[in-house]
XYZ file of C-alpha atoms in Angstrom:
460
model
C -51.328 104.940 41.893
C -51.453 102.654 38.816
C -48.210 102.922 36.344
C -49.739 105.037 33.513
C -48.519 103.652 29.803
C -45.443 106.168 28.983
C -43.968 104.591 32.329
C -44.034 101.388 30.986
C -42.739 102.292 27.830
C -39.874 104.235 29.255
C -39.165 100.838 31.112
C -39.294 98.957 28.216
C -37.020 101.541 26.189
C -34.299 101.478 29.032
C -34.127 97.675 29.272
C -34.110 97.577 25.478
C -30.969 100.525 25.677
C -29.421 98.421 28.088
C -29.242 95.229 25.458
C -27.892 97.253 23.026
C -24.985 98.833 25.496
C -24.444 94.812 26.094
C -24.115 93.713 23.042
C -21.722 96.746 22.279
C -19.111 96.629 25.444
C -19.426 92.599 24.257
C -17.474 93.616 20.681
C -15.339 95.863 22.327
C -11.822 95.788 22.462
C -10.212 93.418 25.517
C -12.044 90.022 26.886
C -15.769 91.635 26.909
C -18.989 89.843 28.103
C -19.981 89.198 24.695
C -16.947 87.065 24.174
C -16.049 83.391 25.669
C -13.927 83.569 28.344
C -10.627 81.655 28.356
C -11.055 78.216 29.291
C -9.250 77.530 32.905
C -6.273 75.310 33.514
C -8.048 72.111 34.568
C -6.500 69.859 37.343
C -6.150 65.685 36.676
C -7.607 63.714 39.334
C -5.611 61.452 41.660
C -6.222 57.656 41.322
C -8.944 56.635 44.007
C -10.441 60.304 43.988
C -13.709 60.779 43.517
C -15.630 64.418 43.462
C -17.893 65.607 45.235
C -16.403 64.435 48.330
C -19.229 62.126 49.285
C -20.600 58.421 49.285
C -22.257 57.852 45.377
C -25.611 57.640 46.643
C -25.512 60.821 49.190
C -27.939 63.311 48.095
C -25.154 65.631 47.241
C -23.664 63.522 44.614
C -26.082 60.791 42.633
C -28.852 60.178 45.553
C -30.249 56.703 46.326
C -30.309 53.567 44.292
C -34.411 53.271 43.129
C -34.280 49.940 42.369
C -33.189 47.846 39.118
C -34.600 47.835 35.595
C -35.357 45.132 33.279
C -36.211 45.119 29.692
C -39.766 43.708 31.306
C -40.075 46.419 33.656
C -42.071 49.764 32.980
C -39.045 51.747 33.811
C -37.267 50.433 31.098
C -39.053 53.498 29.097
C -37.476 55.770 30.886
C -34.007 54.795 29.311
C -33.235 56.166 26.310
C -30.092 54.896 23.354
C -27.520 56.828 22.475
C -26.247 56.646 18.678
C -23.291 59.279 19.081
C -21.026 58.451 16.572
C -18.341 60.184 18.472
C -18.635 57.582 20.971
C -17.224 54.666 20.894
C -19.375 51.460 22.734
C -17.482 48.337 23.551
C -21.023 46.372 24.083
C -19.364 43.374 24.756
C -22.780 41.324 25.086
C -23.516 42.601 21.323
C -27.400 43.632 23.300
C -26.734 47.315 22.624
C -27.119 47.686 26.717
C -24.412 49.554 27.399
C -25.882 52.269 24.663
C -29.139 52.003 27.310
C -28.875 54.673 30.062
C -30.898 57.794 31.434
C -31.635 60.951 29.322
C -29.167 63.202 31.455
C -26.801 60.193 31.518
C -26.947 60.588 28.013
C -26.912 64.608 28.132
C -23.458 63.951 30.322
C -21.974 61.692 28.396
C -22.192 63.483 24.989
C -21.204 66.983 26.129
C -18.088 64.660 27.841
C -17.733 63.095 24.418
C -17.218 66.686 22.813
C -14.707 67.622 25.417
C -12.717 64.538 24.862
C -12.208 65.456 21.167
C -11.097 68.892 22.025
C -8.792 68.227 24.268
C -7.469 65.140 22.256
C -7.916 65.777 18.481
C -8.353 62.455 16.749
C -9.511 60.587 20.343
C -12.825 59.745 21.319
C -14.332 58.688 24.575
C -15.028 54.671 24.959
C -17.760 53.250 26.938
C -16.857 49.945 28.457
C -20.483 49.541 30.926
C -23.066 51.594 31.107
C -26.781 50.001 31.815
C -26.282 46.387 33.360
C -28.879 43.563 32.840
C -26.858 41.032 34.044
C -25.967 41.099 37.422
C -22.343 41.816 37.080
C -22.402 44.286 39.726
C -23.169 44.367 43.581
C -26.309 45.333 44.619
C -27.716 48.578 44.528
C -25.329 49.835 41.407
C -26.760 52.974 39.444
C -25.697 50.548 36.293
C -28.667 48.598 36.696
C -30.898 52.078 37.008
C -28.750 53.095 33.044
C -27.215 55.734 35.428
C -23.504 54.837 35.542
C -21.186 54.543 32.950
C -17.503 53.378 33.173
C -15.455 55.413 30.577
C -11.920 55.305 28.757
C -9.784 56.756 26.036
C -10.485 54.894 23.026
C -6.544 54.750 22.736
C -6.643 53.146 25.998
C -3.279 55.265 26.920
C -4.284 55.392 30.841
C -2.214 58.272 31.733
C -5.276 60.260 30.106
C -7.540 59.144 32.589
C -6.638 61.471 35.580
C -7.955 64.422 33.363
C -10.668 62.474 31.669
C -12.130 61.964 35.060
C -12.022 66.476 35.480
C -13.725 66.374 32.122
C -15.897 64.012 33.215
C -16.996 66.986 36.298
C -17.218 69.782 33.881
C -19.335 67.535 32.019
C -22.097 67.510 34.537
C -22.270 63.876 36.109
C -23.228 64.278 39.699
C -20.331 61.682 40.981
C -17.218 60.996 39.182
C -14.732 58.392 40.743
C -11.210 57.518 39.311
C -11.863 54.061 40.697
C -9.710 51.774 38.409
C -6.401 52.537 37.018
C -8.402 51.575 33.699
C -11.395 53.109 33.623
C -13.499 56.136 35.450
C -16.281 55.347 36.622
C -19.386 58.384 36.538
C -23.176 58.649 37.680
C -26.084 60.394 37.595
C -29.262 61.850 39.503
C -32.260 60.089 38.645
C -34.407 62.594 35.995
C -37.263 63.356 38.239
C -34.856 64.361 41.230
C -36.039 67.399 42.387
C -32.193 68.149 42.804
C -31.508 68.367 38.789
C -33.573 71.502 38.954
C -31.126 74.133 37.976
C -30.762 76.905 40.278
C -29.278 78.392 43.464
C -31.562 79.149 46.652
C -31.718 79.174 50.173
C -34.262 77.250 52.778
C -37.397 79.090 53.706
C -36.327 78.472 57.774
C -33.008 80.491 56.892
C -32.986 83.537 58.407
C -31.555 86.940 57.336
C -31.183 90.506 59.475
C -33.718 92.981 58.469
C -33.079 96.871 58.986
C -33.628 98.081 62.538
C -31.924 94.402 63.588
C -34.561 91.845 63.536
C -34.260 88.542 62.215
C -36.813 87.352 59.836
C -37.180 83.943 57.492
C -37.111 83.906 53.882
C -40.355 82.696 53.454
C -41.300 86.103 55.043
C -39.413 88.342 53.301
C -40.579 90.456 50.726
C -39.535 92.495 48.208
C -38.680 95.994 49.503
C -37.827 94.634 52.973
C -33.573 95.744 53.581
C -31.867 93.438 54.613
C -27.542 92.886 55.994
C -25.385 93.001 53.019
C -21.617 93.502 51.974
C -21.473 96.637 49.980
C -19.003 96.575 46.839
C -16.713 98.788 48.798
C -16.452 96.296 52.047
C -19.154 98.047 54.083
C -22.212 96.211 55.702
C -25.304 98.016 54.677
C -28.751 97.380 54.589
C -29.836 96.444 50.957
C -32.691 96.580 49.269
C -34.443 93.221 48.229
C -35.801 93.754 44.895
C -36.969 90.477 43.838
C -36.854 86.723 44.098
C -34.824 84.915 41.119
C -36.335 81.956 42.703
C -38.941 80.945 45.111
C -41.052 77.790 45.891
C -42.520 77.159 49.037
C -43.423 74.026 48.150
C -39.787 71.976 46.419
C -37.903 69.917 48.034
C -34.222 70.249 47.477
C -30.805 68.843 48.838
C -28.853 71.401 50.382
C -25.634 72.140 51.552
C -24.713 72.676 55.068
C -21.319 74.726 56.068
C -21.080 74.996 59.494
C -18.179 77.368 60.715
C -16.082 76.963 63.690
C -17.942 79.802 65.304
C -21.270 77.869 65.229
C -23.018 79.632 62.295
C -24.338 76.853 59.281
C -25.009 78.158 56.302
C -27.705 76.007 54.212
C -27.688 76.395 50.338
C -28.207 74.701 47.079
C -24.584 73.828 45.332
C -24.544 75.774 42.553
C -25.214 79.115 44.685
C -22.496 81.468 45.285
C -20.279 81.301 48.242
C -17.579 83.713 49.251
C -14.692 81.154 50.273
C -10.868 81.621 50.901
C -8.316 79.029 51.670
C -6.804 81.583 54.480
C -8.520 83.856 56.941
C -7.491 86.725 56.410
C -9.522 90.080 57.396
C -9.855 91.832 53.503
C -12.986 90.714 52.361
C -11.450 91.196 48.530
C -9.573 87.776 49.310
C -12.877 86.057 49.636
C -13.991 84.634 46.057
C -17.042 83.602 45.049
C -17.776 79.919 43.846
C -19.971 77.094 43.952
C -21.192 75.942 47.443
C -20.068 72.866 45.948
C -16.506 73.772 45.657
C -16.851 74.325 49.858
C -14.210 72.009 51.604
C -13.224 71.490 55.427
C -10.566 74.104 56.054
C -12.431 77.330 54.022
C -13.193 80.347 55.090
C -16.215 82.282 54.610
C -16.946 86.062 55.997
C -19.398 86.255 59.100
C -21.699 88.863 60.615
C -19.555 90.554 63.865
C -20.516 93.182 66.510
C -20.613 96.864 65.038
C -21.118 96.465 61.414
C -18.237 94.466 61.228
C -17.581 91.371 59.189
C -14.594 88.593 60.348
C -13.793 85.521 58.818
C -14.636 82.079 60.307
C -13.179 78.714 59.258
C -15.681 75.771 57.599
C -15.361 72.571 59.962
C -17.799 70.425 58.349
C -19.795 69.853 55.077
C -22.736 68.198 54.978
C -26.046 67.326 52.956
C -29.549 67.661 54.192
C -32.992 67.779 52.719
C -35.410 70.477 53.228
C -38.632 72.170 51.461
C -39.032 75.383 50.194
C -36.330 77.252 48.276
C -36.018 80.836 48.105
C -32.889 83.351 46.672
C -33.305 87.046 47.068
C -31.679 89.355 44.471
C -30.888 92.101 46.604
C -29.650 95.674 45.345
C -26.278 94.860 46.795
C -25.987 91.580 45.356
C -24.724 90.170 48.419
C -26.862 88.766 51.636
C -25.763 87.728 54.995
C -27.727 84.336 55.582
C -27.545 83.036 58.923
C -25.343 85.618 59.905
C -22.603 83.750 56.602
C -22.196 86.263 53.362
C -23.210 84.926 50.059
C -24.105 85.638 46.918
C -27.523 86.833 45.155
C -26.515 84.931 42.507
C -26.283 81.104 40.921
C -25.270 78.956 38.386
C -22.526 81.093 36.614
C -19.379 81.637 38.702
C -18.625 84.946 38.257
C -20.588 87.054 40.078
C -19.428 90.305 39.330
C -20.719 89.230 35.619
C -24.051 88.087 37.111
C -24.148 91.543 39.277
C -23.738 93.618 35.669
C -25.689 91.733 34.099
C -29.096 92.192 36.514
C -28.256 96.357 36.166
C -31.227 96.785 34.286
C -33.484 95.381 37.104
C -31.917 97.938 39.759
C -32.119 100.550 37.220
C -35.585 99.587 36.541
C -36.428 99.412 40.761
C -34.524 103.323 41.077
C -36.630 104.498 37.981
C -40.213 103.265 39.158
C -39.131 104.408 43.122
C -38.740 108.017 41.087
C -41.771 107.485 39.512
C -43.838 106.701 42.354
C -42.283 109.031 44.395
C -41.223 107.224 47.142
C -39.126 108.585 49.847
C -35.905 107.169 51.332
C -37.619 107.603 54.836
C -40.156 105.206 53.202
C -37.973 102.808 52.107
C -35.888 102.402 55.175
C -38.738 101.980 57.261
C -38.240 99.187 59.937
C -42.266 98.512 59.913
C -42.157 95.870 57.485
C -46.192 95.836 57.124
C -45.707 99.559 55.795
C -42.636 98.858 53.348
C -43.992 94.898 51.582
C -47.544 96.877 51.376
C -45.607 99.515 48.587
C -43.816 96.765 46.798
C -44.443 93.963 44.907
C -45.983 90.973 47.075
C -46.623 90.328 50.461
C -46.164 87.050 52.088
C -47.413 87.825 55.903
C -50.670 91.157 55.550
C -52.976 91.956 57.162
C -56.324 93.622 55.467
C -59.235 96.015 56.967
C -61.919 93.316 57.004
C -59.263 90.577 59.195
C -57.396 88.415 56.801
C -54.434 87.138 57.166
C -51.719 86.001 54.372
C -49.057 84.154 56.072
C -46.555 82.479 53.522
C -49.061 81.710 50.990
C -51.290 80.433 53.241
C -54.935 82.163 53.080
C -57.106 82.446 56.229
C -60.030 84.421 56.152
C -62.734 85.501 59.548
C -65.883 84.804 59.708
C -66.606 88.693 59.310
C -65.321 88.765 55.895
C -67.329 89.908 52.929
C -67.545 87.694 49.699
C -66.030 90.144 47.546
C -62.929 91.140 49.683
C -62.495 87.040 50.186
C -62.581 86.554 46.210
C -59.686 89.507 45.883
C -57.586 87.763 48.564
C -58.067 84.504 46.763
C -57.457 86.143 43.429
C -54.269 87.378 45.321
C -53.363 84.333 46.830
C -53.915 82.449 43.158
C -51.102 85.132 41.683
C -49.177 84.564 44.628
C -48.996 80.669 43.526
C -48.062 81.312 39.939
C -45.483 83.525 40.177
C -43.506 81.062 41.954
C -40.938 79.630 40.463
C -37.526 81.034 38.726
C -37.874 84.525 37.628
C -38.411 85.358 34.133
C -35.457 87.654 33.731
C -33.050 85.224 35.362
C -34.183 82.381 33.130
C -33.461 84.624 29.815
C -30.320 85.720 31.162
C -29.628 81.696 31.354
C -30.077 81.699 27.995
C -27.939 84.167 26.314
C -25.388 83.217 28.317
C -25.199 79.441 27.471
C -25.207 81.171 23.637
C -21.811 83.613 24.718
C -20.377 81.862 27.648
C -17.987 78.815 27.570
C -19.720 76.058 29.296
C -17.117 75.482 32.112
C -18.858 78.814 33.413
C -21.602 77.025 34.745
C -22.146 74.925 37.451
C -22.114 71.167 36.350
C-alpha cells in the first residue's frame, strides 16, 4: 500500500512539532539541550604519558609512517600553511616549515590554539617543530609527513604542560605524548585515512541475537528485524531495528577490540558508545556510556547471561584491528547486545541519553507509519525474518518469485529470469548502493549540535 500524501504531511508536521518542542525545553529553565553544557574538570597528564594507550603509528592512534615529503615531491601539495595569528611559530630555520603541516594537523592545532587562550587569558600556544625537511629526526617521524607538531606555552612556564597535553586530546590529535619535560609532542592521521571518517559502527561479521534466538550478522540485518537489547528500565527485550545511522559494506575501518575475561570481544569504531564501569557490580545503572576509546584493561562492560539476564564481565585486553564493512543499527531501544557485549546505538556525542531524545522523532515517526499501515504486533515480532525485512524498509538477503537472490548487496539473478523483473532488482540493488553511507537525520543532528553543544562533547 503506497503512503498516500496527507501521511507524509502528517510526518512532516510531527517532525517539524518536534523541532519546535526542542528548541523550547532548550530555553527552559535549568541546564536544557539547547544550552552548552558545563565544561568538565579536565585531568593534567603525567610526564612520559601518552593517550591513547598505544605505539604512535598503531592504527588506533596516528597509523603508519607513508613515507617523507620534500618541497620536490608531489605530496608536498598536500600540506597546507597555517597563518594563525594566535599561534606563535618559533621557525628557527626562518623556511616557514614548521608553519607546513597537514590540513587536520592544522584543524588540531588551531581549535588547540583557542583552548589555550581560554584556559590561559593572555597565553598562546608555541610551535617549536612541526614539518621537518631536515633530517633532524629518526626515521619514520610523522614530522617529515607535516603530521607532528611539538608544542609549548609561549610563556614557557612548564608546569602548564601536563594540561596542555589534555587540551591537546580534546583538541582532536590522534596521539598526544608528554614526551619532554619541555615540550608535548602531538600527531595526526594521514587525511585520506579511512579512519578520520567520523562516526561510530560495528563490523559486518559481528553478530547480534535476533527474536526467537538466532544469531545473525549485521550485514544481514534489516530494518524491522528485533533484535537483544537493554530496555531503559534494566530488562532485556527484543528491540526493534529501525534504521541504520551508518552502513557501508564496502569501508575499511580500524576497530577496537575488547575482549572480556569471559571470552566475548566486542569489535567497534572508538567513538561508539560503550557501557563501561571501573567495578563489577550487578546494577546495570552503574554502567556509563563513553567512547570505546576511553576502554582500559580492568573495565567492565554488561554481557548477555542465561534467562534474560545480563552480568558484568571484566575487559582483559584492548586491541586494534582492521576490518571492512561498517554498520550501526539505531534500534528502538537504543541499546544492542553485539557479540553477546551491550552497547550503544549511538556515536560521536557522549551522552547518550541526549542522543536517545534527540532520535524521538524517528521512533515516533516508525510507531506512526506502523499505525498507518496497520501492522500488527504479531507481525512485527515474527521470527521469519523473510516475512518481517519484506514490510520494512530494505532487504539485504530476499528472495523473489522468478529466483533471485539479494545477499548483502550482492545481485544474482537465474537463468529463468525475465528482463523486466532483472531491471527492477538492479534498479533495487542501484538504491541499495546509494543509500549507503551515514544517515541523513544523523548527519543534521551532527550539525545542530556542534552549533549548541560545547565541543568537549564530542569525540576527538
Amino acid at each position: 500500500m503506497k503512503q498516500s500524501w496527507w501521511a507524509r504531511l502528517a510526518q512532516l508536521g510531527l517532525l517539524a512539532a518536534w523541532t519546535c518542542i526542542w528548541l523550547v525545553q532548550g530555553c527552559g529553565p535549568g541546564p536544557g539541550y539547547g544550552v552548552r553544557p558545563r565544561p568538565r574538570k579536565l585531568t593534567a597528564m603525567h610526564y612520559k604519558q601518552f593517550f591513547p594507550n598505544f605505539s604512535e603509528n598503531n592504527l588506533g592512534a596516528s597509523g603508519r609512517a607513508e613515507g617523507k615529503i620534500t618541497r620536490n615531491s608531489e605530496r608536498f601539495n598536500e600540506l597546507v600553511c597555517n597563518y594563525n595569528p594566535d599561534i606563535v611559530f618559533k621557525d628557527e630555520e626562518n623556511t616557514n616549515a614548521d608553519r607546513f603541516m597537514t590540513k587536520r594537523c592544522k584543524d588540531c592545532l588551531n581549535r588547540l590554539a583557542i583552548a589555550v587562550m581560554n584556559q590561559w587569558p593572555g597565553v598562546h600556544l608555541r610551535v617549536t617543530e612541526a614539518w621537518d625537511e631536515d633530517g633532524h629526526h629518526p626515521p619514520g617521524s610523522l614530522h617529515y609527513e607535516g603530521r607532528a607538531v611539538d608544542i609549548t606555552t609561549d610563556d614557557r612556564e612548564t608546569d602548564k604542560y601536563g594540561l596542555l597535553a589534555q587540551l591537546a586530546v580534546e583538541a582532536g590529535f590522534d596521539w598526544v605524548h608528554y614526551e619532554s619535560k619541555y615540550h608535548i609532542h602531538c600527531s595526526v592521521k594521514a587525511d585520506h585515512s579511512v579512519a578520520v571518517e567520523k562516526g561510530g559502527c560495528f563490523p559486518g561479521w559481528a553478530r547480534v541475537t535476533v527474536a526467537g534466538g538466532m544469531q545473525k550478522s549485521l550485514s544481514s540485518l534489516a530494518p524491522g528485524d528485533r533484535v537483544m537489547a537493554l530496555s531503559g528500565t534494566g530488562q532485556v527485550v527484543f528491540s526493534q531495528v529501525l534504521l541504520f545511522l551508518h552502513r557501508d559494506q564496502e569501508s575499511w575501518s580500524a576497530f577496537l577490540s575488547l575482549e572480556t575475561e569471559d571470552g566475548h570481544r566486542l569489535a567497534v569504531t572508538p567513538h561508539h558508545l560503550v557501557f563501561l564501569s571501573p567495578h563489577c557490580r550487578l546494577d546495570s545503572s552503574e554502567y556509563q556510556a563513553q567512547f570505546a576509546s576511553r576502554a582500559k584493561t580492568g573495565d567492565c562492560v554488561l554481557v548477555h547471561a542465561a534467562e534474560g539476564q545480563v552480568r558484568p564481565s571484566r575487559i582483559i585486553s584492548v586491541s586494534v584491528e582492521e576490518s571492512v564493512g561498517v554498520y550501526a543499527p539505531l534500534t528502538e531501544a537504543g541499546t544492542v547486545f553485539v557479540d553477546g557485549v551491550l552497547a550503544s546505538s549511538y556515536a560521536v556525542v557522549e551522552d547518550h541519553r541526549l542522543a536517545h531524545w534527540a532520535f524521538g522523532p524517528v521512533r515516533l515517526l516508525c510507531s506512526f507509519s506502523q499505525l498507518l499501515w496497520g501492522e500488527t504486533k504479531e507481525e512485527q515480532q515474527s521470527t521469519d525474518s523473510h516475512t518481517a525485512c519484506t514490510k520494512t524498509c530494505s532487504t539485504l538477503a530476499t528472495k523473489d518469485k522468478a529466483g533471485v537472490y539479494v545477499n548483502n548487496g550482492i545481485l544474482n539473478k537465474q537463468d529463468n529470469l525475465s528482463e523486466p523483473l532483472r531491471m527492477e532488482m538492479k534498479e533495487k540493488h542501484f538504491l541499495q548502493r546509494h543509500t549507503s553511507g551515514v544517515h541523513w537525520y544523523a548527519r543534521l543532528l551532527h550539525s545542530f549540535g556542534r552549533i549548541f553543544l560545547d565541543s568537549s562533547s564530542f569525540h576527538p
